Every structure is written in structure tokens, then in C-alpha cells.
PDB file of C-alpha atoms in Angstrom:
ATOM      1  CA  ASP A 154     -46.338  -4.603  -4.511  1.00 68.00           C
ATOM      2  CA  LEU A 155     -46.077  -3.874  -8.218  1.00 67.00           C
ATOM      3  CA  GLY A 156     -49.845  -3.603  -8.504  1.00 74.00           C
ATOM      4  CA  THR A 157     -50.252  -0.865  -5.901  1.00 80.00           C
ATOM      5  CA  GLY A 158     -46.788   0.659  -5.931  1.00 75.00           C
ATOM      6  CA  ASP A 159     -46.316  -0.023  -2.211  1.00 77.00           C
ATOM      7  CA  VAL A 160     -42.737  -0.638  -1.093  1.00 74.00           C
ATOM      8  CA  THR A 161     -41.808  -2.557   2.045  1.00 73.00           C
ATOM      9  CA  GLU A 162     -38.310  -2.126   3.429  1.00 70.00           C
ATOM     10  CA  HIS A 163     -37.033  -5.264   5.156  1.00 64.00           C
ATOM     11  CA  SER A 164     -33.722  -3.908   6.375  1.00 64.00           C
ATOM     12  CA  GLY A 165     -32.916  -1.676   9.291  1.00 61.00           C
ATOM     13  CA  SER A 166     -30.067   0.010   7.456  1.00 64.00           C
ATOM     14  CA  ARG A 167     -30.241   2.050   4.296  1.00 64.00           C
ATOM     15  CA  GLU A 168     -27.558   1.892   1.653  1.00 68.00           C
ATOM     16  CA  ASP A 169     -27.064   4.651  -0.892  1.00 70.00           C
ATOM     17  CA  LEU A 170     -28.922   2.675  -3.568  1.00 69.00           C
ATOM     18  CA  VAL A 171     -31.466   3.427  -6.243  1.00 70.00           C
ATOM     19  CA  VAL A 172     -33.712   0.533  -7.237  1.00 74.00           C
ATOM     20  CA  ASP A 173     -35.775   0.703 -10.425  1.00 77.00           C
ATOM     21  CA  LEU A 174     -38.144  -2.087 -11.452  1.00 81.00           C
ATOM     22  CA  ILE A 175     -38.487  -2.155 -15.237  1.00 86.00           C
ATOM     23  CA  ASP A 176     -41.089  -4.303 -17.000  1.00 88.00           C
ATOM     24  CA  THR A 177     -39.199  -5.781 -19.938  1.00 91.00           C
ATOM     25  CA  GLY A 178     -42.052  -7.988 -21.126  1.00 90.00           C
ATOM     26  CA  PRO A 179     -42.615 -11.734 -20.826  1.00 92.00           C
ATOM     27  CA  ASP A 180     -41.246 -12.643 -24.276  1.00 94.00           C
ATOM     28  CA  THR A 181     -38.107 -10.494 -24.314  1.00 96.00           C
ATOM     29  CA  GLN A 182     -34.803 -12.394 -24.432  1.00 96.00           C
ATOM     30  CA  THR A 183     -31.877 -11.678 -22.065  1.00 94.00           C
ATOM     31  CA  GLY A 184     -30.082  -9.294 -24.435  1.00 96.00           C
ATOM     32  CA  GLY A 185     -33.338  -7.517 -25.239  1.00 96.00           C
ATOM     33  CA  ARG A 186     -34.033  -7.062 -21.523  1.00 95.00           C
ATOM     34  CA  LEU A 187     -30.619  -5.503 -21.085  1.00 95.00           C
ATOM     35  CA  LEU A 188     -31.208  -3.210 -24.072  1.00 95.00           C
ATOM     36  CA  ARG A 189     -34.521  -2.036 -22.576  1.00 94.00           C
ATOM     37  CA  LEU A 190     -32.590  -0.802 -19.516  1.00 93.00           C
ATOM     38  CA  LYS A 191     -30.298   1.472 -21.530  1.00 93.00           C
ATOM     39  CA  ASP A 192     -32.315   4.668 -20.949  1.00 91.00           C
ATOM     40  CA  HIS A 193     -32.495   3.970 -17.206  1.00 89.00           C
ATOM     41  CA  LEU A 194     -28.739   3.601 -16.771  1.00 88.00           C
ATOM     42  CA  LYS A 195     -26.379   6.525 -16.614  1.00 84.00           C
ATOM     43  CA  ASP A 196     -23.378   6.492 -18.933  1.00 90.00           C
ATOM     44  CA  ASP A 197     -21.377   4.551 -16.356  1.00 92.00           C
ATOM     45  CA  THR A 198     -20.209   1.064 -15.440  1.00 96.00           C
ATOM     46  CA  PHE A 199     -23.089  -1.176 -14.330  1.00 94.00           C
ATOM     47  CA  MET A 200     -23.644  -4.728 -13.129  1.00 94.00           C
ATOM     48  CA  MET A 201     -26.001  -7.462 -14.292  1.00 94.00           C
ATOM     49  CA  THR A 202     -26.960 -10.878 -12.977  1.00 92.00           C
ATOM     50  CA  TYR A 203     -29.573 -13.427 -13.957  1.00 88.00           C
ATOM     51  CA  GLY A 204     -30.892 -13.902 -10.437  1.00 84.00           C
ATOM     52  CA  ASP A 205     -31.060 -17.719 -10.573  1.00 89.00           C
ATOM     53  CA  GLY A 206     -27.793 -18.415  -8.797  1.00 88.00           C
ATOM     54  CA  VAL A 207     -26.127 -17.730  -5.483  1.00 92.00           C
ATOM     55  CA  SER A 208     -22.454 -17.104  -4.919  1.00 93.00           C
ATOM     56  CA  ALA A 209     -19.889 -15.854  -2.463  1.00 93.00           C
ATOM     57  CA  VAL A 210     -18.223 -13.814  -5.230  1.00 94.00           C
ATOM     58  CA  ASP A 211     -16.452 -10.770  -3.787  1.00 93.00           C
ATOM     59  CA  ILE A 212     -18.209  -7.956  -5.671  1.00 92.00           C
ATOM     60  CA  SER A 213     -15.527  -5.403  -4.725  1.00 93.00           C
ATOM     61  CA  LYS A 214     -12.797  -7.596  -6.244  1.00 96.00           C
ATOM     62  CA  LEU A 215     -14.943  -8.290  -9.304  1.00 96.00           C
ATOM     63  CA  VAL A 216     -15.474  -4.564  -9.954  1.00 96.00           C
ATOM     64  CA  ALA A 217     -11.794  -3.766  -9.278  1.00 96.00           C
ATOM     65  CA  PHE A 218     -10.765  -6.459 -11.776  1.00 97.00           C
ATOM     66  CA  HIS A 219     -13.158  -5.010 -14.358  1.00 97.00           C
ATOM     67  CA  LYS A 220     -11.844  -1.485 -13.860  1.00 97.00           C
ATOM     68  CA  SER A 221      -8.241  -2.733 -14.178  1.00 97.00           C
ATOM     69  CA  HIS A 222      -8.495  -4.067 -17.740  1.00 96.00           C
ATOM     70  CA  GLY A 223     -10.441  -1.367 -19.585  1.00 96.00           C
ATOM     71  CA  ARG A 224     -12.613  -3.720 -21.664  1.00 97.00           C
ATOM     72  CA  LEU A 225     -16.386  -3.535 -22.161  1.00 98.00           C
ATOM     73  CA  ALA A 226     -17.434  -6.665 -20.287  1.00 97.00           C
ATOM     74  CA  THR A 227     -16.373  -8.904 -17.432  1.00 98.00           C
ATOM     75  CA  LEU A 228     -18.012 -12.285 -16.897  1.00 96.00           C
ATOM     76  CA  THR A 229     -17.621 -14.103 -13.591  1.00 96.00           C
ATOM     77  CA  ALA A 230     -16.254 -17.556 -14.428  1.00 94.00           C
ATOM     78  CA  VAL A 231     -16.996 -20.243 -11.834  1.00 92.00           C
ATOM     79  CA  ARG A 232     -16.310 -23.924 -11.361  1.00 86.00           C
ATOM     80  CA  PRO A 233     -19.377 -26.045 -12.116  1.00 81.00           C
ATOM     81  CA  PRO A 234     -20.718 -28.005  -9.162  1.00 75.00           C
ATOM     82  CA  ALA A 235     -20.761 -31.748  -9.644  1.00 70.00           C
ATOM     83  CA  ARG A 236     -24.129 -33.429  -9.950  1.00 69.00           C
ATOM     84  CA  PHE A 237     -22.713 -36.710  -8.679  1.00 66.00           C
ATOM     85  CA  GLY A 238     -19.961 -37.789  -6.317  1.00 70.00           C
ATOM     86  CA  ARG A 239     -16.437 -38.063  -7.674  1.00 70.00           C
ATOM     87  CA  ILE A 240     -14.142 -41.046  -7.146  1.00 72.00           C
ATOM     88  CA  GLU A 241     -10.364 -41.263  -7.589  1.00 79.00           C
ATOM     89  CA  PHE A 242      -8.955 -44.774  -8.119  1.00 80.00           C
ATOM     90  CA  GLU A 243      -5.685 -46.605  -8.019  1.00 83.00           C
ATOM     91  CA  GLY A 244      -6.464 -49.916  -9.651  1.00 82.00           C
ATOM     92  CA  ASP A 245      -9.749 -50.947  -8.038  1.00 75.00           C
ATOM     93  CA  GLN A 246      -9.003 -49.243  -4.729  1.00 78.00           C
ATOM     94  CA  ILE A 247     -10.784 -45.976  -4.043  1.00 73.00           C
ATOM     95  CA  LEU A 248      -8.224 -43.424  -2.921  1.00 76.00           C
ATOM     96  CA  ARG A 249     -10.604 -40.521  -2.535  1.00 78.00           C
ATOM     97  CA  PHE A 250     -14.348 -39.985  -2.583  1.00 76.00           C
ATOM     98  CA  ASP A 251     -15.960 -36.534  -2.741  1.00 70.00           C
ATOM     99  CA  GLU A 252     -19.740 -36.294  -2.611  1.00 66.00           C
ATOM    100  CA  LYS A 253     -20.754 -33.656  -5.150  1.00 59.00           C
ATOM    101  CA  PRO A 254     -17.643 -31.470  -4.943  1.00 59.00           C
ATOM    102  CA  GLN A 255     -17.131 -28.113  -6.616  1.00 59.00           C
ATOM    103  CA  LEU A 256     -15.213 -29.366  -9.655  1.00 58.00           C
ATOM    104  CA  GLY A 257     -11.621 -28.361 -10.179  1.00 58.00           C
ATOM    105  CA  GLU A 258     -11.876 -28.742 -13.959  1.00 64.00           C
ATOM    106  CA  GLY A 259     -13.423 -26.342 -16.403  1.00 78.00           C
ATOM    107  CA  TRP A 260     -15.104 -22.971 -16.067  1.00 88.00           C
ATOM    108  CA  ILE A 261     -18.653 -21.836 -16.800  1.00 90.00           C
ATOM    109  CA  ASN A 262     -20.549 -18.555 -16.966  1.00 94.00           C
ATOM    110  CA  GLY A 263     -21.469 -17.760 -13.349  1.00 94.00           C
ATOM    111  CA  GLY A 264     -24.012 -15.134 -14.389  1.00 94.00           C
ATOM    112  CA  PHE A 265     -22.475 -12.100 -12.646  1.00 95.00           C
ATOM    113  CA  PHE A 266     -21.307  -9.359 -15.033  1.00 97.00           C
ATOM    114  CA  VAL A 267     -19.715  -5.914 -14.882  1.00 98.00           C
ATOM    115  CA  LEU A 268     -20.416  -3.972 -18.066  1.00 98.00           C
ATOM    116  CA  GLU A 269     -19.693  -0.684 -19.779  1.00 98.00           C
ATOM    117  CA  PRO A 270     -22.333   1.207 -21.809  1.00 97.00           C
ATOM    118  CA  GLY A 271     -20.496   0.207 -25.005  1.00 97.00           C
ATOM    119  CA  VAL A 272     -22.061  -3.270 -24.726  1.00 98.00           C
ATOM    120  CA  PHE A 273     -25.352  -1.791 -25.960  1.00 97.00           C
ATOM    121  CA  GLU A 274     -23.779  -1.587 -29.436  1.00 97.00           C
ATOM    122  CA  TYR A 275     -23.755  -5.411 -29.423  1.00 97.00           C
ATOM    123  CA  LEU A 276     -27.515  -5.683 -28.778  1.00 97.00           C
ATOM    124  CA  GLN A 277     -30.100  -5.598 -31.581  1.00 95.00           C
ATOM    125  CA  GLY A 278     -33.606  -5.889 -30.109  1.00 94.00           C
ATOM    126  CA  ASP A 279     -35.983  -7.920 -27.938  1.00 96.00           C
ATOM    127  CA  GLU A 280     -35.016 -11.171 -29.680  1.00 96.00           C
ATOM    128  CA  THR A 281     -31.315 -10.790 -28.790  1.00 96.00           C
ATOM    129  CA  ILE A 282     -30.002 -13.581 -26.585  1.00 96.00           C
ATOM    130  CA  TRP A 283     -27.157 -12.083 -24.506  1.00 96.00           C
ATOM    131  CA  GLU A 284     -25.312 -15.403 -24.230  1.00 94.00           C
ATOM    132  CA  ARG A 285     -25.168 -15.902 -28.008  1.00 93.00           C
ATOM    133  CA  ALA A 286     -24.151 -13.275 -30.577  1.00 94.00           C
ATOM    134  CA  PRO A 287     -23.392 -10.385 -28.181  1.00 96.00           C
ATOM    135  CA  MET A 288     -21.057 -12.370 -25.922  1.00 95.00           C
ATOM    136  CA  GLU A 289     -19.547 -14.221 -28.892  1.00 95.00           C
ATOM    137  CA  ARG A 290     -18.829 -10.900 -30.644  1.00 95.00           C
ATOM    138  CA  LEU A 291     -17.476  -9.307 -27.453  1.00 97.00           C
ATOM    139  CA  ALA A 292     -15.080 -12.260 -27.114  1.00 96.00           C
ATOM    140  CA  ALA A 293     -14.066 -12.101 -30.800  1.00 95.00           C
ATOM    141  CA  ASP A 294     -13.429  -8.349 -30.458  1.00 96.00           C
ATOM    142  CA  GLY A 295     -11.250  -8.868 -27.366  1.00 95.00           C
ATOM    143  CA  GLN A 296     -13.790  -7.036 -25.182  1.00 97.00           C
ATOM    144  CA  LEU A 297     -14.860  -9.892 -22.863  1.00 97.00           C
ATOM    145  CA  MET A 298     -12.738 -10.713 -19.831  1.00 97.00           C
ATOM    146  CA  ALA A 299     -13.158 -13.424 -17.173  1.00 97.00           C
ATOM    147  CA  TYR A 300     -12.976 -12.851 -13.442  1.00 97.00           C
ATOM    148  CA  ARG A 301     -12.184 -16.333 -12.136  1.00 95.00           C
ATOM    149  CA  CYS A 302     -14.105 -16.926  -8.937  1.00 94.00           C
ATOM    150  CA  GLU A 303     -13.058 -19.947  -6.882  1.00 90.00           C
ATOM    151  CA  ASP A 304     -15.632 -19.115  -4.199  1.00 91.00           C
ATOM    152  CA  TYR A 305     -18.933 -20.904  -3.685  1.00 92.00           C
ATOM    153  CA  TRP A 306     -21.391 -20.799  -6.586  1.00 92.00           C
ATOM    154  CA  GLN A 307     -24.610 -22.730  -7.178  1.00 92.00           C
ATOM    155  CA  CYS A 308     -27.401 -22.317  -9.702  1.00 90.00           C
ATOM    156  CA  MET A 309     -31.039 -22.713  -8.744  1.00 91.00           C
ATOM    157  CA  ASP A 310     -32.497 -24.197 -11.903  1.00 91.00           C
ATOM    158  CA  THR A 311     -34.541 -27.035 -10.440  1.00 92.00           C
ATOM    159  CA  LEU A 312     -36.717 -27.806  -7.439  1.00 95.00           C
ATOM    160  CA  ARG A 313     -33.905 -30.058  -6.259  1.00 92.00           C
ATOM    161  CA  ASP A 314     -31.457 -27.107  -6.342  1.00 92.00           C
ATOM    162  CA  LYS A 315     -33.946 -24.991  -4.393  1.00 94.00           C
ATOM    163  CA  LYS A 316     -34.382 -27.654  -1.723  1.00 95.00           C
ATOM    164  CA  GLN A 317     -30.613 -28.097  -1.332  1.00 92.00           C
ATOM    165  CA  LEU A 318     -30.039 -24.348  -1.030  1.00 94.00           C
ATOM    166  CA  ASN A 319     -32.906 -23.964   1.443  1.00 96.00           C
ATOM    167  CA  GLN A 320     -31.501 -26.820   3.520  1.00 96.00           C
ATOM    168  CA  LEU A 321     -28.088 -25.137   3.678  1.00 95.00           C
ATOM    169  CA  TRP A 322     -29.753 -21.863   4.673  1.00 95.00           C
ATOM    170  CA  ASN A 323     -31.974 -23.444   7.328  1.00 96.00           C
ATOM    171  CA  GLU A 324     -29.002 -25.288   8.841  1.00 97.00           C
ATOM    172  CA  GLY A 325     -26.953 -22.084   9.016  1.00 94.00           C
ATOM    173  CA  GLN A 326     -24.478 -23.510   6.483  1.00 94.00           C
ATOM    174  CA  ALA A 327     -25.048 -21.129   3.563  1.00 94.00           C
ATOM    175  CA  PRO A 328     -21.567 -20.397   2.140  1.00 92.00           C
ATOM    176  CA  TRP A 329     -22.948 -17.481   0.115  1.00 91.00           C
ATOM    177  CA  ALA A 330     -24.145 -15.609   3.246  1.00 90.00           C
ATOM    178  CA  VAL A 331     -20.944 -13.577   3.449  1.00 85.00           C
ATOM    179  CA  TRP A 332     -22.689 -10.580   5.064  1.00 79.00           C
ATOM    180  CA  LYS A 333     -23.176 -12.410   8.375  1.00 62.00           C
TER     181      LYS A 333
END
């Protein structure tokens, strides 16, 4: 409870974690929010996510990949899920039909990052949008790498997305529940 400061632990096991909740303000952009965390982070590698997507990304492999290349930033690249079914034809005959498959073409920002403190030099203030100038400059400077994740990924941007994800969870079919 942020109002009272009460903390409820919902897990029987305790990991060696420190959790800080930082109020970054309602009007602060994504890059500005990251910049406001600078004083709370040690001078070490850290991770960031938007929190509006679920994935089965292997965090250990993601971090190992990041550590292997020595650049400032690693973005998790994922295949975009299809909004509609996909059909493969031969003439007018349907050879294959996939209802809303994970697409095999193209890559998008999956919203899971591993970052070095040097990324703060790419951030200006509260108005900074992480996905614009900072990431564009990191890429131009050769400091942005992609960890290609072929595992399950789904955003939760709409009520429809939420309902689909809840249905998968309730049916015990959640591909992102890799801890089970």
C-alpha cells in the first residue's frame, strides 16, 4: 500500500532482491522515468521493462548475451503476434491456415532491456522518450544490440489482449509461466 507504506509478501520464498518504488510523476516520459532512477541504481548493469507485456524470454540468456558484447544496451527483439489468421495458398487452394500465429517475419521491440549506466548520457530530462532519440543515438553509435527471442511474447495494450491472456492463464495454458 503506497499510501500507508504497508508491504504484503505473496510468496513463501525470499529471493535476494531489493525492490524500490520510485514516483516518477504522471507526465514524465519513458526516458525521463529512467533518468529519475539514476541515483537509485548502483554503477552496475541493470534491467528495464515496460510492464505491459508478457514473455517466456530466458532472462539468464538475455543477460549473458548482454555481457558478451560489451555495448551499453541490449533490446529484446521479438516476433510480432498476428492480429488475424494467416493463409498460405497455391492457386485458390488453401495449403495452410494458422489462426493468429506468432509471425515468422520481422522483429519488434519486445520491451525487455539490459542496460549499462552509460545509457544515462543519452537521456536529457523528463520529456525524453526512450524509444526515440536515445535508442536512435545508441543504434547510430553502435551501442544497441538485439537479443533475438523466439519464445512466446504478447503485449497487453487493449482489453482484448487482457482477456486473451487471462483466458490462457485460467485454462493453465500460459506459455509465459516458465516458473511452474
